[in-house]
Short mmCIF file of C-alpha atoms and ligand atoms in Angstrom, two decimals:
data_model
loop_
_atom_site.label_atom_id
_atom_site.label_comp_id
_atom_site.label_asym_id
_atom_site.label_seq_id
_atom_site.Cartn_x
_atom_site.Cartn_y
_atom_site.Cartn_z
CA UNK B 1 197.56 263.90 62.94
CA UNK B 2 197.92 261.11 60.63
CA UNK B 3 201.18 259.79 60.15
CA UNK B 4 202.74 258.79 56.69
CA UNK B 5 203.33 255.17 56.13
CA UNK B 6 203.60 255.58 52.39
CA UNK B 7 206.90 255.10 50.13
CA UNK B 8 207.78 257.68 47.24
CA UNK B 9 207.19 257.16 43.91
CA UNK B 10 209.98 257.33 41.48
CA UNK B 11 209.44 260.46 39.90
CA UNK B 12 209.31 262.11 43.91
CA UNK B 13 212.98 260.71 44.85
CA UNK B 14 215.70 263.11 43.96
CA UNK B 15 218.07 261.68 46.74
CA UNK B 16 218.07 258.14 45.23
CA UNK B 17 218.27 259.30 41.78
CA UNK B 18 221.34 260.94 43.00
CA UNK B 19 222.58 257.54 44.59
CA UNK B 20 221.64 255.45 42.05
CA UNK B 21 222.93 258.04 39.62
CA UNK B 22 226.17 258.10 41.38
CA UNK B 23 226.73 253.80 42.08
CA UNK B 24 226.11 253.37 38.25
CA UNK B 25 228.06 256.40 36.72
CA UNK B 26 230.60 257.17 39.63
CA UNK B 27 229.08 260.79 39.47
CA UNK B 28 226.45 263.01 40.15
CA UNK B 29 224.82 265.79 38.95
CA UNK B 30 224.15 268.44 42.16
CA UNK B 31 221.39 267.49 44.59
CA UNK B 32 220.10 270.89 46.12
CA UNK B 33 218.79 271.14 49.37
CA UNK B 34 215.94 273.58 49.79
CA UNK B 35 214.16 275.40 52.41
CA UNK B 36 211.98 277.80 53.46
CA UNK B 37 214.58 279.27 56.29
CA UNK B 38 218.21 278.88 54.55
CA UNK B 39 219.69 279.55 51.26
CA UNK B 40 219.70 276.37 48.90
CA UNK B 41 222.41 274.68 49.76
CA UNK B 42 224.25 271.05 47.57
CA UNK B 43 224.89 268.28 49.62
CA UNK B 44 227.52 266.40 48.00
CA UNK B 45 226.08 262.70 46.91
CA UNK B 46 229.78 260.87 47.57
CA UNK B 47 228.97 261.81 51.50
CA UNK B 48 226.14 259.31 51.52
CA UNK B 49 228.57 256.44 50.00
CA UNK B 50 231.28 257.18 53.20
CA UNK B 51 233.28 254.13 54.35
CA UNK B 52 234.45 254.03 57.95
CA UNK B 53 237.56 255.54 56.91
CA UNK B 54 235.91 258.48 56.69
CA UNK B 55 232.67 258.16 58.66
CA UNK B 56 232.20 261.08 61.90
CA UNK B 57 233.30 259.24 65.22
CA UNK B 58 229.72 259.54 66.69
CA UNK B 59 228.84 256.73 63.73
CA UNK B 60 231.85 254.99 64.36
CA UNK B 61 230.84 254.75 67.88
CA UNK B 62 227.28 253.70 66.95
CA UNK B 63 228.87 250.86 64.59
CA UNK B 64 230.88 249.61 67.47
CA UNK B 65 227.92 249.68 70.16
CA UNK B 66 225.59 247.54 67.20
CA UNK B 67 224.92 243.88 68.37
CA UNK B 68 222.73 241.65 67.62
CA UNK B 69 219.86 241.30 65.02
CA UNK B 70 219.79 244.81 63.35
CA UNK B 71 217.95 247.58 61.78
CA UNK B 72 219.12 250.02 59.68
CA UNK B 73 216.29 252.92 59.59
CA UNK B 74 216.89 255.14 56.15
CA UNK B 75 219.75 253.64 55.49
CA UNK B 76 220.19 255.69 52.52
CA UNK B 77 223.01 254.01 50.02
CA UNK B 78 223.47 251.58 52.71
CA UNK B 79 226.43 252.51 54.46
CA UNK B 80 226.20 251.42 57.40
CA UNK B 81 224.37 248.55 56.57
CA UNK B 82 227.75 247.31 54.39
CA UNK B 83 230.14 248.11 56.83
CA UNK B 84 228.00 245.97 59.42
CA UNK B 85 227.26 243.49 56.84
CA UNK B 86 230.76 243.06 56.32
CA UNK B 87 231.20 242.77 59.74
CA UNK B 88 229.11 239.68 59.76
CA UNK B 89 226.47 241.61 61.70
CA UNK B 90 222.65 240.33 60.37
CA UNK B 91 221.30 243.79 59.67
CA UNK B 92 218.11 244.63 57.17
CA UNK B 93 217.94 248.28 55.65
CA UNK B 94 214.99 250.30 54.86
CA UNK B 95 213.67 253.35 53.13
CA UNK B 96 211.13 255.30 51.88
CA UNK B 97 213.48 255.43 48.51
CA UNK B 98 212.69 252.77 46.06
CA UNK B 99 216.00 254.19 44.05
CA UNK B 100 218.51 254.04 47.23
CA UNK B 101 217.03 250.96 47.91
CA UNK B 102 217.80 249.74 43.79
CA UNK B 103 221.22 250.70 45.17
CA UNK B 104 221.48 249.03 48.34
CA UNK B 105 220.61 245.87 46.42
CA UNK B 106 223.08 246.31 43.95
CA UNK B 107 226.01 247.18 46.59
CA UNK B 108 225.26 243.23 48.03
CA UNK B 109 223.00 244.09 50.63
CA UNK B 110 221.50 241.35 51.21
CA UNK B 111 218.66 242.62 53.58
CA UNK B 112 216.49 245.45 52.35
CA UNK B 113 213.29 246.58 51.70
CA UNK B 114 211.71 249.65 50.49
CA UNK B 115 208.97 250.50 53.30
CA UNK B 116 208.61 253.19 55.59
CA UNK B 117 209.00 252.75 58.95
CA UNK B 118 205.51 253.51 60.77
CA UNK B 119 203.93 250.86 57.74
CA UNK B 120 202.19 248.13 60.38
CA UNK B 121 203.75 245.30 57.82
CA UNK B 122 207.21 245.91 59.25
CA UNK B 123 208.28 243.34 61.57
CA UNK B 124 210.19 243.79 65.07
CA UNK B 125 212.76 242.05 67.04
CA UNK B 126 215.60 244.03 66.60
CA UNK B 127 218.31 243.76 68.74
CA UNK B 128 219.58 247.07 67.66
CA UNK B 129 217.88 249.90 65.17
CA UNK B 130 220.06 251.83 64.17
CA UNK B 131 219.07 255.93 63.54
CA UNK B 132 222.13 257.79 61.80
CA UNK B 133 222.53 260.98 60.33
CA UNK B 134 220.08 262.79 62.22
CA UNK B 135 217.75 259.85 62.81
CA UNK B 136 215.32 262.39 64.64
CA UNK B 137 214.01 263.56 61.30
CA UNK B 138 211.72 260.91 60.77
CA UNK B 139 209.39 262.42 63.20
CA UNK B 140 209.37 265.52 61.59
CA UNK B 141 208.14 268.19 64.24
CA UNK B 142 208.51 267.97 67.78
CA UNK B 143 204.67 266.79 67.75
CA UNK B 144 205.91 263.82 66.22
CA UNK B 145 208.79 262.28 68.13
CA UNK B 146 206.61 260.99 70.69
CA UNK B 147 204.99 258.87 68.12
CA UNK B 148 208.08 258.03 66.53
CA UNK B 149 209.93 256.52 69.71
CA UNK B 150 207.40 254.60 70.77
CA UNK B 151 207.16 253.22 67.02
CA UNK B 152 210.67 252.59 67.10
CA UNK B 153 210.87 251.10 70.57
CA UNK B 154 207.90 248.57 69.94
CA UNK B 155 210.18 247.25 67.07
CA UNK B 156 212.40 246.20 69.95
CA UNK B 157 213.84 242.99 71.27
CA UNK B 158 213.56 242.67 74.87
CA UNK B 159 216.81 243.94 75.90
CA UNK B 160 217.53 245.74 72.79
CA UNK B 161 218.73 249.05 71.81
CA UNK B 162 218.19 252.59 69.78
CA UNK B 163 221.30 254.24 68.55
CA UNK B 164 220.14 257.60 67.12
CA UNK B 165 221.82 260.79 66.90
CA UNK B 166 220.78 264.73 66.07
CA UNK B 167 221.98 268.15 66.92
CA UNK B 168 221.08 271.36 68.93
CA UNK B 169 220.21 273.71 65.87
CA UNK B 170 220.64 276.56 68.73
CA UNK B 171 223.69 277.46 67.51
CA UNK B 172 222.43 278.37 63.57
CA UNK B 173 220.02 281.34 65.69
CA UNK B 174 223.15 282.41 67.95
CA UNK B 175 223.93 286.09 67.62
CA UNK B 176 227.55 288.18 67.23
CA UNK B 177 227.15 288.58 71.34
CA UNK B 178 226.46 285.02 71.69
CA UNK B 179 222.90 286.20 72.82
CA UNK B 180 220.16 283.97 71.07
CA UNK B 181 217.20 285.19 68.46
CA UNK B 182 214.82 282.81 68.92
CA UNK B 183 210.82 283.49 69.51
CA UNK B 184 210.03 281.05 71.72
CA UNK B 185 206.30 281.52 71.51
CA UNK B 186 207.08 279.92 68.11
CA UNK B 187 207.95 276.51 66.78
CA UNK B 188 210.72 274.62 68.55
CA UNK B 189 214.11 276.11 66.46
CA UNK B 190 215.34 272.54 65.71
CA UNK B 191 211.68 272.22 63.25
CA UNK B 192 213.23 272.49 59.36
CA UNK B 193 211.64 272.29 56.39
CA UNK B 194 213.59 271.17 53.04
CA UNK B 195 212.97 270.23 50.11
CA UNK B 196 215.41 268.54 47.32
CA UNK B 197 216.09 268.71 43.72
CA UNK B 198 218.36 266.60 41.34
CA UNK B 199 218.08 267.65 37.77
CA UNK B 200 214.23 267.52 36.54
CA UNK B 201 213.43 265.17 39.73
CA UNK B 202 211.87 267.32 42.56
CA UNK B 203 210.85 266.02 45.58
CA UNK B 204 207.88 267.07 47.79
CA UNK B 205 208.38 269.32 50.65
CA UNK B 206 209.14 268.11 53.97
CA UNK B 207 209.67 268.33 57.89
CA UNK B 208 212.48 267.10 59.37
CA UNK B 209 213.25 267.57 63.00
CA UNK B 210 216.79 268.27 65.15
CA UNK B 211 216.60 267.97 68.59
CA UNK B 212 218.46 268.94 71.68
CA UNK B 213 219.49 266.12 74.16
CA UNK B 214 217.47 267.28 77.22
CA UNK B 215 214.09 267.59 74.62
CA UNK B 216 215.05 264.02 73.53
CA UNK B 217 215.78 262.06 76.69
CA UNK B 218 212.34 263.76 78.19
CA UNK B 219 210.30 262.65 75.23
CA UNK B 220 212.24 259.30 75.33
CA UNK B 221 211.39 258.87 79.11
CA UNK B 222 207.54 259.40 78.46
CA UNK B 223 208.48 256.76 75.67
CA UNK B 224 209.02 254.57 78.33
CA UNK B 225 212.86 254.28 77.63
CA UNK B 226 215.73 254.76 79.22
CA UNK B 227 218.21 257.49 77.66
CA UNK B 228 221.69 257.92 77.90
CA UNK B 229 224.13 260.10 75.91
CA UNK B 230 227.25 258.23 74.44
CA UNK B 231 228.85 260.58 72.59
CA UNK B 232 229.47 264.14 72.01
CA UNK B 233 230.51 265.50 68.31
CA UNK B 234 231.91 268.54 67.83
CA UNK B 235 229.35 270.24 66.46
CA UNK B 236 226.14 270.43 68.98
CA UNK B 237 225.53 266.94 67.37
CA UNK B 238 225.69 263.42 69.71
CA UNK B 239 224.61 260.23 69.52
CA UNK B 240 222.45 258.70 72.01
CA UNK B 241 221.38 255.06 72.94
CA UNK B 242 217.73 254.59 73.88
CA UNK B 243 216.74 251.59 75.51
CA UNK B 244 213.34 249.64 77.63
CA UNK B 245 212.87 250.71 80.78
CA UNK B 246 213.58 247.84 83.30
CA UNK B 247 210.98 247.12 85.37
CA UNK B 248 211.65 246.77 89.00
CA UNK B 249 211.17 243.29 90.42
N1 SAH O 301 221.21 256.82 57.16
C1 SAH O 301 221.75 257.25 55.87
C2 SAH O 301 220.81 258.20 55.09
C3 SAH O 301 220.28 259.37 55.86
S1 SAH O 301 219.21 260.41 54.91
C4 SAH O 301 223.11 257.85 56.06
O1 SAH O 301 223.51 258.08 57.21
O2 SAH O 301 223.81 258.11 55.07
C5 SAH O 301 217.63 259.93 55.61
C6 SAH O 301 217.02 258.72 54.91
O3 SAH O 301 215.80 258.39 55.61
C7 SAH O 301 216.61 258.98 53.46
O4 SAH O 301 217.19 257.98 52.65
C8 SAH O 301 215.08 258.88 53.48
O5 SAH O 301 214.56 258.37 52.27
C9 SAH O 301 214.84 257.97 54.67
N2 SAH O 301 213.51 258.09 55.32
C10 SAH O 301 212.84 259.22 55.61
N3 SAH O 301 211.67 258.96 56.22
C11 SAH O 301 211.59 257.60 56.35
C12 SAH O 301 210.61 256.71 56.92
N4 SAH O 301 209.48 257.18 57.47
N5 SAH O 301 210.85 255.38 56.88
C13 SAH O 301 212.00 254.91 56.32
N6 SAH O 301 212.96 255.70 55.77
C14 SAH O 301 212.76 257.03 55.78
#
């Protein structure tokens, strides 16, 4: 498998069309969310510019646990990155999205830069990295979140921490009896494709991965981290803090 360390181009970025759309006008128009198993669905573009008035407590929680020098992994519109920022935490944001990251820079974050996260240019030495709003996407299938964690944990400071969260998709395949339809000689359920659209901008199809807690602190253990749940939401979502194993003396 070879793993993407491109950015997208422009014309391939409906979700920072939408947030550049929406810093500069103070709308936008809809940004639908397509996929192969669910109807289209909008996600609304003001969601990506929450403040922590109005941010889910599992992010809350993750802004309170950040110390140190930070990363901000897809940070999106940056809002994370601002709240911490504002905090007078030293946090860089990246993405894939040359348009959020146009908006980043014009929100006053100081630190970002559009490159993807497995590019080999990307520094480490991150005290924390933070992974929000299902951070386990990034790897795409289950195949890939090996890869990812140990990407993500060699960007690490000694002593320093992963704050990611996801969900247990069970719950979308649960039946009237509470029974479950899932094939499990097929893909793991939390595997989704989507694709998005804003206006004439489409983007290119792609896999983004939800996984359950026990599937995440096994692959994180053969990561060589440590894995701890923090916090549950209340919707089969958490947030989880992945850290180096400590060596025994
Ligand atoms: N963290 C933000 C945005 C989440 S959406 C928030 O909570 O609001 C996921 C973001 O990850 C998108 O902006 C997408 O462009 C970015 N992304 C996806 N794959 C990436 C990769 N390999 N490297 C860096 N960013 C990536």
């Amino acid at each position: 498998m070879t793993i993407d360390t491109q950015t997208l181009a422009p014309k391939r970025d409906p979700m920072g069309a939408a947030i550049l759309d929406y810093l500069t006008t103070g709308r936008a128009k809809t940004l639908t969310v397509m996929s192969s198993m669910f109807d289209d669905d909008e996600m609304p573009v003001d969601y990506l510019f929450r403040t922590t008035d109005s941010m889910p407590p599992l992010e809350l929680k993750a802004l309170e646990m950040t110390r140190g020098t930070t990363l901000d992994v897809g940070a999106g519109a940056g809002c994370h990155a601002l709240a911490l920022q504002q905090r007078g935490v030293s946090v860089k944001a990246i993405d894939v999205s040359p348009l959020s990251c146009e908006a980043m820079r014009r929100r006053g974050i100081a630190d970002v830069e559009c490159i993807n996260l497995f590019d080999p240019r990307l520094g480490g030495g991150f005290d924390t990295i933070l992974m929000l709003m299902n951070g386990t996407g990034i790897a795409g299938k289950m195949s890939g979140l090996g890869g990812l964690l140990r990407r993500v944990a060699s960007l690490l400071a000694l002593g320093g921490q992963i704050l990611i969260d996801s969900s247990d998709l069970s719950y979308v395949y649960q039946d009237e009896d509470g029974g479950m339809d899932i094939d499990l000689s097929g893909k793991y359920y939390g595997e989704v494709d989507y694709q998005m659209r804003y206006g004439r901008v489409e983007g290119l199809p792609f896999d983004w991965l939800y996984v359950d807690y026990p599937l995440l602190s096994a692959a994180a253990r053969e990561a060589g981290l440590d894995c701890r749940i923090v916090a549950e939401g209340d919707h089969y979502d958490y947030l989880a803090q992945l850290s180096l194993e400590r060596t025994n003396p």
